PDB file of C-alpha atoms in Angstrom:
ATOM      1  CA  MET M   1      79.271  64.046  87.180  1.00  0.00           C
ATOM      2  CA  SER M   2      76.568  61.589  86.016  1.00  0.00           C
ATOM      3  CA  ALA M   3      74.468  59.585  88.457  1.00  0.00           C
ATOM      4  CA  ARG M   4      74.780  56.608  85.018  1.00  0.00           C
ATOM      5  CA  THR M   5      78.242  56.049  86.414  1.00  0.00           C
ATOM      6  CA  PHE M   6      78.257  55.576  89.703  1.00  0.00           C
ATOM      7  CA  LEU M   7      80.285  52.220  88.981  1.00  0.00           C
ATOM      8  CA  THR M   8      83.374  54.563  89.482  1.00  0.00           C
ATOM      9  CA  THR M   9      81.904  57.403  90.578  1.00  0.00           C
ATOM     10  CA  GLY M  10      80.064  56.802  93.413  1.00  0.00           C
ATOM     11  CA  LYS M  11      81.613  57.111  96.641  1.00  0.00           C
ATOM     12  CA  LYS M  12      79.945  54.039  98.928  1.00  0.00           C
ATOM     13  CA  ILE M  13      77.209  51.394  99.269  1.00  0.00           C
ATOM     14  CA  VAL M  14      75.090  51.729 102.446  1.00  0.00           C
ATOM     15  CA  ALA M  15      73.602  48.581 102.522  1.00  0.00           C
ATOM     16  CA  ILE M  16      69.786  48.061 104.601  1.00  0.00           C
ATOM     17  CA  GLY M  17      69.715  44.608 106.516  1.00  0.00           C
ATOM     18  CA  ARG M  18      66.356  43.481 107.514  1.00  0.00           C
ATOM     19  CA  ASN M  19      63.983  45.205 105.559  1.00  0.00           C
ATOM     20  CA  PHE M  20      62.250  42.093 104.024  1.00  0.00           C
ATOM     21  CA  SER M  21      60.175  40.189 107.760  1.00  0.00           C
ATOM     22  CA  GLU M  22      60.566  37.011 105.955  1.00  0.00           C
ATOM     23  CA  HIS M  23      63.987  37.022 105.265  1.00  0.00           C
ATOM     24  CA  ALA M  24      65.266  38.251 109.065  1.00  0.00           C
ATOM     25  CA  LYS M  25      63.027  35.153 110.342  1.00  0.00           C
ATOM     26  CA  GLU M  26      64.928  33.102 107.738  1.00  0.00           C
ATOM     27  CA  LEU M  27      68.273  33.927 108.996  1.00  0.00           C
ATOM     28  CA  GLY M  28      66.961  34.019 113.126  1.00  0.00           C
ATOM     29  CA  ASN M  29      66.712  38.135 113.143  1.00  0.00           C
ATOM     30  CA  ALA M  30      63.976  40.556 115.393  1.00  0.00           C
ATOM     31  CA  VAL M  31      62.337  42.494 112.506  1.00  0.00           C
ATOM     32  CA  PRO M  32      63.480  45.417 113.029  1.00  0.00           C
ATOM     33  CA  THR M  33      61.056  48.764 114.289  1.00  0.00           C
ATOM     34  CA  SER M  34      63.711  51.090 112.092  1.00  0.00           C
ATOM     35  CA  PRO M  35      65.943  50.822 109.863  1.00  0.00           C
ATOM     36  CA  PHE M  36      69.057  49.369 109.676  1.00  0.00           C
ATOM     37  CA  PHE M  37      72.292  49.965 107.968  1.00  0.00           C
ATOM     38  CA  PHE M  38      76.295  48.850 107.425  1.00  0.00           C
ATOM     39  CA  LEU M  39      78.731  50.345 104.439  1.00  0.00           C
ATOM     40  CA  LYS M  40      80.205  48.427 101.594  1.00  0.00           C
ATOM     41  CA  PRO M  41      83.402  49.540 100.071  1.00  0.00           C
ATOM     42  CA  THR M  42      82.932  50.559  96.215  1.00  0.00           C
ATOM     43  CA  SER M  43      85.820  48.088  95.544  1.00  0.00           C
ATOM     44  CA  SER M  44      83.457  45.528  96.172  1.00  0.00           C
ATOM     45  CA  TYR M  45      81.397  46.600  93.128  1.00  0.00           C
ATOM     46  CA  LEU M  46      81.014  43.192  90.268  1.00  0.00           C
ATOM     47  CA  ALA M  47      80.056  44.943  87.053  1.00  0.00           C
ATOM     48  CA  ASN M  48      77.166  42.387  85.144  1.00  0.00           C
ATOM     49  CA  GLY M  49      78.749  39.500  83.184  1.00  0.00           C
ATOM     50  CA  GLY M  50      81.880  39.147  85.793  1.00  0.00           C
ATOM     51  CA  THR M  51      82.449  36.463  88.383  1.00  0.00           C
ATOM     52  CA  ILE M  52      82.027  36.640  91.437  1.00  0.00           C
ATOM     53  CA  GLU M  53      84.929  34.912  93.414  1.00  0.00           C
ATOM     54  CA  ILE M  54      84.608  32.391  96.835  1.00  0.00           C
ATOM     55  CA  PRO M  55      87.253  33.827  99.244  1.00  0.00           C
ATOM     56  CA  THR M  56      89.215  30.093 100.926  1.00  0.00           C
ATOM     57  CA  GLY M  57      86.616  28.575 103.638  1.00  0.00           C
ATOM     58  CA  CYS M  58      84.252  31.157 103.399  1.00  0.00           C
ATOM     59  CA  GLU M  59      80.405  29.755 102.685  1.00  0.00           C
ATOM     60  CA  VAL M  60      78.868  33.119 100.934  1.00  0.00           C
ATOM     61  CA  HIS M  61      75.472  33.841 100.012  1.00  0.00           C
ATOM     62  CA  HIS M  62      73.239  35.411  97.565  1.00  0.00           C
ATOM     63  CA  GLU M  63      71.352  38.391  98.620  1.00  0.00           C
ATOM     64  CA  ILE M  64      69.578  39.875  95.144  1.00  0.00           C
ATOM     65  CA  GLU M  65      68.176  43.478  96.074  1.00  0.00           C
ATOM     66  CA  LEU M  66      67.023  46.694  94.514  1.00  0.00           C
ATOM     67  CA  ALA M  67      69.589  49.196  93.936  1.00  0.00           C
ATOM     68  CA  VAL M  68      68.652  52.866  94.656  1.00  0.00           C
ATOM     69  CA  VAL M  69      71.416  55.412  92.761  1.00  0.00           C
ATOM     70  CA  MET M  70      71.146  58.990  94.580  1.00  0.00           C
ATOM     71  CA  GLY M  71      71.444  61.647  91.799  1.00  0.00           C
ATOM     72  CA  LYS M  72      71.598  64.888  93.963  1.00  0.00           C
ATOM     73  CA  GLU M  73      73.752  65.537  96.904  1.00  0.00           C
ATOM     74  CA  THR M  74      71.020  64.739  99.847  1.00  0.00           C
ATOM     75  CA  ARG M  75      71.107  65.561 103.451  1.00  0.00           C
ATOM     76  CA  ASP M  76      68.564  65.670 106.067  1.00  0.00           C
ATOM     77  CA  CYS M  77      66.191  65.095 103.553  1.00  0.00           C
ATOM     78  CA  PRO M  78      62.631  64.274 103.889  1.00  0.00           C
ATOM     79  CA  ALA M  79      61.211  61.136 102.692  1.00  0.00           C
ATOM     80  CA  SER M  80      58.409  63.775 100.874  1.00  0.00           C
ATOM     81  CA  GLN M  81      61.335  65.003  98.959  1.00  0.00           C
ATOM     82  CA  VAL M  82      63.196  62.002  98.732  1.00  0.00           C
ATOM     83  CA  MET M  83      62.302  61.223  94.934  1.00  0.00           C
ATOM     84  CA  GLU M  84      63.231  64.548  93.388  1.00  0.00           C
ATOM     85  CA  ASN M  85      67.017  63.300  94.397  1.00  0.00           C
ATOM     86  CA  VAL M  86      66.674  59.658  92.818  1.00  0.00           C
ATOM     87  CA  ALA M  87      68.108  59.152  89.701  1.00  0.00           C
ATOM     88  CA  GLY M  88      67.337  56.184  88.731  1.00  0.00           C
ATOM     89  CA  TYR M  89      67.914  51.912  90.110  1.00  0.00           C
ATOM     90  CA  ALA M  90      70.059  49.004  89.507  1.00  0.00           C
ATOM     91  CA  LEU M  91      69.814  44.899  90.340  1.00  0.00           C
ATOM     92  CA  ALA M  92      72.331  43.991  92.869  1.00  0.00           C
ATOM     93  CA  ILE M  93      73.344  41.519  94.891  1.00  0.00           C
ATOM     94  CA  ASP M  94      74.932  41.215  98.114  1.00  0.00           C
ATOM     95  CA  CYS M  95      76.942  38.324  98.785  1.00  0.00           C
ATOM     96  CA  THR M  96      77.912  37.749 102.390  1.00  0.00           C
ATOM     97  CA  ALA M  97      80.655  35.181 103.905  1.00  0.00           C
ATOM     98  CA  ARG M  98      77.999  33.977 106.036  1.00  0.00           C
ATOM     99  CA  ASN M  99      79.944  31.592 108.480  1.00  0.00           C
ATOM    100  CA  LEU M 100      82.272  34.788 108.980  1.00  0.00           C
ATOM    101  CA  GLN M 101      78.812  37.184 109.341  1.00  0.00           C
ATOM    102  CA  MET M 102      77.334  34.751 112.613  1.00  0.00           C
ATOM    103  CA  GLU M 103      81.464  34.900 114.148  1.00  0.00           C
ATOM    104  CA  ALA M 104      81.151  38.476 113.806  1.00  0.00           C
ATOM    105  CA  LYS M 105      77.768  38.983 115.243  1.00  0.00           C
ATOM    106  CA  LYS M 106      77.892  36.388 118.130  1.00  0.00           C
ATOM    107  CA  LYS M 107      81.331  38.277 118.780  1.00  0.00           C
ATOM    108  CA  GLY M 108      79.898  41.742 118.115  1.00  0.00           C
ATOM    109  CA  LEU M 109      82.101  42.457 115.364  1.00  0.00           C
ATOM    110  CA  PRO M 110      81.625  44.753 112.349  1.00  0.00           C
ATOM    111  CA  TRP M 111      80.523  42.439 109.093  1.00  0.00           C
ATOM    112  CA  SER M 112      83.147  44.688 107.054  1.00  0.00           C
ATOM    113  CA  THR M 113      85.122  41.069 106.667  1.00  0.00           C
ATOM    114  CA  ALA M 114      82.604  39.162 105.584  1.00  0.00           C
ATOM    115  CA  LYS M 115      80.388  41.922 103.039  1.00  0.00           C
ATOM    116  CA  GLY M 116      83.252  43.695 101.574  1.00  0.00           C
ATOM    117  CA  PHE M 117      85.474  41.412  99.309  1.00  0.00           C
ATOM    118  CA  ASP M 118      86.486  42.736  95.811  1.00  0.00           C
ATOM    119  CA  THR M 119      84.111  41.040  94.208  1.00  0.00           C
ATOM    120  CA  PHE M 120      81.561  40.726  97.145  1.00  0.00           C
ATOM    121  CA  THR M 121      78.753  43.566  94.961  1.00  0.00           C
ATOM    122  CA  PRO M 122      77.399  42.837  91.725  1.00  0.00           C
ATOM    123  CA  ILE M 123      75.704  44.933  89.552  1.00  0.00           C
ATOM    124  CA  SER M 124      73.741  46.075  86.676  1.00  0.00           C
ATOM    125  CA  GLU M 125      73.861  48.412  84.767  1.00  0.00           C
ATOM    126  CA  PHE M 126      71.647  52.135  85.480  1.00  0.00           C
ATOM    127  CA  ILE M 127      68.089  51.538  85.317  1.00  0.00           C
ATOM    128  CA  PRO M 128      66.223  55.068  84.515  1.00  0.00           C
ATOM    129  CA  LYS M 129      64.501  56.260  87.218  1.00  0.00           C
ATOM    130  CA  ASP M 130      60.464  55.959  84.785  1.00  0.00           C
ATOM    131  CA  ALA M 131      61.081  52.154  84.404  1.00  0.00           C
ATOM    132  CA  PHE M 132      59.482  51.815  87.300  1.00  0.00           C
ATOM    133  CA  GLN M 133      56.449  53.999  88.373  1.00  0.00           C
ATOM    134  CA  ASP M 134      55.711  52.493  92.045  1.00  0.00           C
ATOM    135  CA  LEU M 135      58.478  51.454  93.858  1.00  0.00           C
ATOM    136  CA  SER M 136      56.915  49.383  96.054  1.00  0.00           C
ATOM    137  CA  ASN M 137      55.310  46.935  93.689  1.00  0.00           C
ATOM    138  CA  ILE M 138      58.678  45.757  92.193  1.00  0.00           C
ATOM    139  CA  ASP M 139      59.501  42.438  91.322  1.00  0.00           C
ATOM    140  CA  LEU M 140      62.929  40.864  91.867  1.00  0.00           C
ATOM    141  CA  TRP M 141      63.806  37.904  91.072  1.00  0.00           C
ATOM    142  CA  LEU M 142      67.131  35.526  91.422  1.00  0.00           C
ATOM    143  CA  LYS M 143      68.135  32.064  89.761  1.00  0.00           C
ATOM    144  CA  VAL M 144      71.426  29.761  90.839  1.00  0.00           C
ATOM    145  CA  ASN M 145      71.895  26.960  87.871  1.00  0.00           C
ATOM    146  CA  GLY M 146      68.252  27.838  86.050  1.00  0.00           C
ATOM    147  CA  GLU M 147      66.147  26.958  89.618  1.00  0.00           C
ATOM    148  CA  TYR M 148      64.707  29.951  91.592  1.00  0.00           C
ATOM    149  CA  ARG M 149      66.184  30.134  95.232  1.00  0.00           C
ATOM    150  CA  GLN M 150      64.656  34.318  95.527  1.00  0.00           C
ATOM    151  CA  LYS M 151      61.249  35.861  94.326  1.00  0.00           C
ATOM    152  CA  GLY M 152      60.214  38.592  95.997  1.00  0.00           C
ATOM    153  CA  ASN M 153      58.293  41.867  95.799  1.00  0.00           C
ATOM    154  CA  THR M 154      58.785  45.280  96.687  1.00  0.00           C
ATOM    155  CA  LYS M 155      56.041  45.461  98.875  1.00  0.00           C
ATOM    156  CA  ASP M 156      57.083  43.368 101.267  1.00  0.00           C
ATOM    157  CA  MET M 157      59.300  45.554 102.514  1.00  0.00           C
ATOM    158  CA  ILE M 158      59.274  46.996 105.565  1.00  0.00           C
ATOM    159  CA  PHE M 159      60.673  50.449 105.213  1.00  0.00           C
ATOM    160  CA  ASP M 160      60.119  51.913 101.787  1.00  0.00           C
ATOM    161  CA  VAL M 161      62.933  53.129  99.949  1.00  0.00           C
ATOM    162  CA  PRO M 162      62.126  57.412 100.672  1.00  0.00           C
ATOM    163  CA  THR M 163      61.945  56.182 104.561  1.00  0.00           C
ATOM    164  CA  LEU M 164      65.368  54.235 103.777  1.00  0.00           C
ATOM    165  CA  VAL M 165      66.432  57.702 101.865  1.00  0.00           C
ATOM    166  CA  GLU M 166      65.249  60.028 104.615  1.00  0.00           C
ATOM    167  CA  TYR M 167      67.211  57.928 107.560  1.00  0.00           C
ATOM    168  CA  VAL M 168      70.206  57.332 106.209  1.00  0.00           C
ATOM    169  CA  SER M 169      70.193  60.760 105.090  1.00  0.00           C
ATOM    170  CA  SER M 170      69.669  61.719 108.254  1.00  0.00           C
ATOM    171  CA  ILE M 171      73.071  60.255 109.949  1.00  0.00           C
ATOM    172  CA  MET M 172      75.207  60.607 106.393  1.00  0.00           C
ATOM    173  CA  LYS M 173      75.371  62.547 103.588  1.00  0.00           C
ATOM    174  CA  LEU M 174      74.071  61.083 100.436  1.00  0.00           C
ATOM    175  CA  GLU M 175      76.503  61.848  97.527  1.00  0.00           C
ATOM    176  CA  VAL M 176      75.467  61.903  93.853  1.00  0.00           C
ATOM    177  CA  GLY M 177      76.454  58.101  93.178  1.00  0.00           C
ATOM    178  CA  ASP M 178      76.380  56.956  95.651  1.00  0.00           C
ATOM    179  CA  VAL M 179      74.275  53.768  95.771  1.00  0.00           C
ATOM    180  CA  ILE M 180      71.220  52.267  98.625  1.00  0.00           C
ATOM    181  CA  LEU M 181      70.982  48.383  98.642  1.00  0.00           C
ATOM    182  CA  THR M 182      67.470  48.685  99.701  1.00  0.00           C
ATOM    183  CA  GLY M 183      67.533  44.390 101.377  1.00  0.00           C
ATOM    184  CA  THR M 184      66.941  41.423  99.911  1.00  0.00           C
ATOM    185  CA  PRO M 185      63.645  38.829 100.159  1.00  0.00           C
ATOM    186  CA  ALA M 186      63.432  35.285 101.320  1.00  0.00           C
ATOM    187  CA  GLY M 187      65.378  32.681  99.900  1.00  0.00           C
ATOM    188  CA  VAL M 188      69.169  33.953 100.747  1.00  0.00           C
ATOM    189  CA  GLY M 189      71.418  30.442 100.527  1.00  0.00           C
ATOM    190  CA  PRO M 190      74.930  29.778  99.288  1.00  0.00           C
ATOM    191  CA  ILE M 191      76.275  29.688  95.970  1.00  0.00           C
ATOM    192  CA  LYS M 192      79.949  28.007  94.803  1.00  0.00           C
ATOM    193  CA  ALA M 193      82.268  27.631  91.921  1.00  0.00           C
ATOM    194  CA  GLY M 194      80.987  26.580  89.362  1.00  0.00           C
ATOM    195  CA  ASP M 195      77.668  28.440  89.702  1.00  0.00           C
ATOM    196  CA  LYS M 196      75.606  30.368  87.859  1.00  0.00           C
ATOM    197  CA  ILE M 197      73.202  33.197  89.195  1.00  0.00           C
ATOM    198  CA  THR M 198      70.983  35.193  87.231  1.00  0.00           C
ATOM    199  CA  GLY M 199      68.528  37.715  88.021  1.00  0.00           C
ATOM    200  CA  GLY M 200      65.922  40.013  87.219  1.00  0.00           C
ATOM    201  CA  ILE M 201      63.534  42.796  87.978  1.00  0.00           C
ATOM    202  CA  LYS M 202      60.929  44.650  86.677  1.00  0.00           C
ATOM    203  CA  PRO M 203      57.461  46.351  87.579  1.00  0.00           C
ATOM    204  CA  GLY M 204      55.578  43.963  89.158  1.00  0.00           C
ATOM    205  CA  ASN M 205      52.349  44.208  87.062  1.00  0.00           C
ATOM    206  CA  ALA M 206      54.440  43.858  84.091  1.00  0.00           C
ATOM    207  CA  GLU M 207      55.316  40.971  81.664  1.00  0.00           C
ATOM    208  CA  LYS M 208      59.535  41.609  80.572  1.00  0.00           C
ATOM    209  CA  ASP M 209      61.921  42.176  82.906  1.00  0.00           C
ATOM    210  CA  VAL M 210      63.653  45.771  82.641  1.00  0.00           C
ATOM    211  CA  MET M 211      67.015  44.598  83.666  1.00  0.00           C
ATOM    212  CA  THR M 212      68.694  41.062  84.057  1.00  0.00           C
ATOM    213  CA  ILE M 213      72.477  40.122  85.548  1.00  0.00           C
ATOM    214  CA  SER M 214      74.232  37.120  84.820  1.00  0.00           C
ATOM    215  CA  PHE M 215      77.848  35.709  86.847  1.00  0.00           C
ATOM    216  CA  ASP M 216      80.082  33.013  86.865  1.00  0.00           C
ATOM    217  CA  VAL M 217      81.210  31.778  90.426  1.00  0.00           C
ATOM    218  CA  ALA M 218      84.551  30.664  91.255  1.00  0.00           C
ATOM    219  CA  ASP M 219      86.893  30.239  93.314  1.00  0.00           C
ATOM    220  CA  ARG M 220      89.483  33.461  94.835  1.00  0.00           C
ATOM    221  CA  GLN M 221      93.292  32.684  94.185  1.00  0.00           C
ATOM    222  CA  GLY M 222      94.767  34.895  97.252  1.00  0.00           C
ATOM    223  CA  LEU M 223      96.429  34.782 100.580  1.00  0.00           C
ATOM    224  CA  PHE M 224      92.757  34.915 103.150  1.00  0.00           C
ATOM    225  CA  LYS M 225      91.736  32.051 104.091  1.00  0.00           C
ATOM    226  CA  ALA M 226      88.612  31.737 106.983  1.00  0.00           C
TER     227      ALA M 226
END
């Protein structure tokens, strides 16, 4: 099994929450003192160039993120050894039905509905590991209809990639093709049918993106109604 085929072979998406302090503050959340994560179904993946679907009654927000793709089975792995088990990366958007998430938070319920709809993890193709030499200096950006909404750098992460992988692997085994979404910078906001979402990622000292993404947005035709 190759990590490059993570879209079809990966078993889980581990999504780190509140890993950029400014993002935590913009949503009125406390800045965490230890990593916090939730799980998303792999059925929420949407390949680059696809269409994000907005469920009826949902206010959906974009969250641009660096995704880490695991290349080896990883359990109880110390941060100092983590990178031996990372195969590469991807650029992802963690779509969130914000109104459903806020309702769930008030009731102390899981976020599975708010985060787990089909098409709610738009993601790029595999990015080779050697594309980034310094994980603490990676630029991320997202535009809606050509206007910047999010511009961030991984230097502002509260917990770095090795720390995140160590923490998750201390709780559950990570397998080949599993993905860790490492958190989003400030600037999250709503998207709606008819919007065009684009994004990019590059080393902080580079001029050109190593990967770009592009997605349309449409209303979801289905039974769900918020």
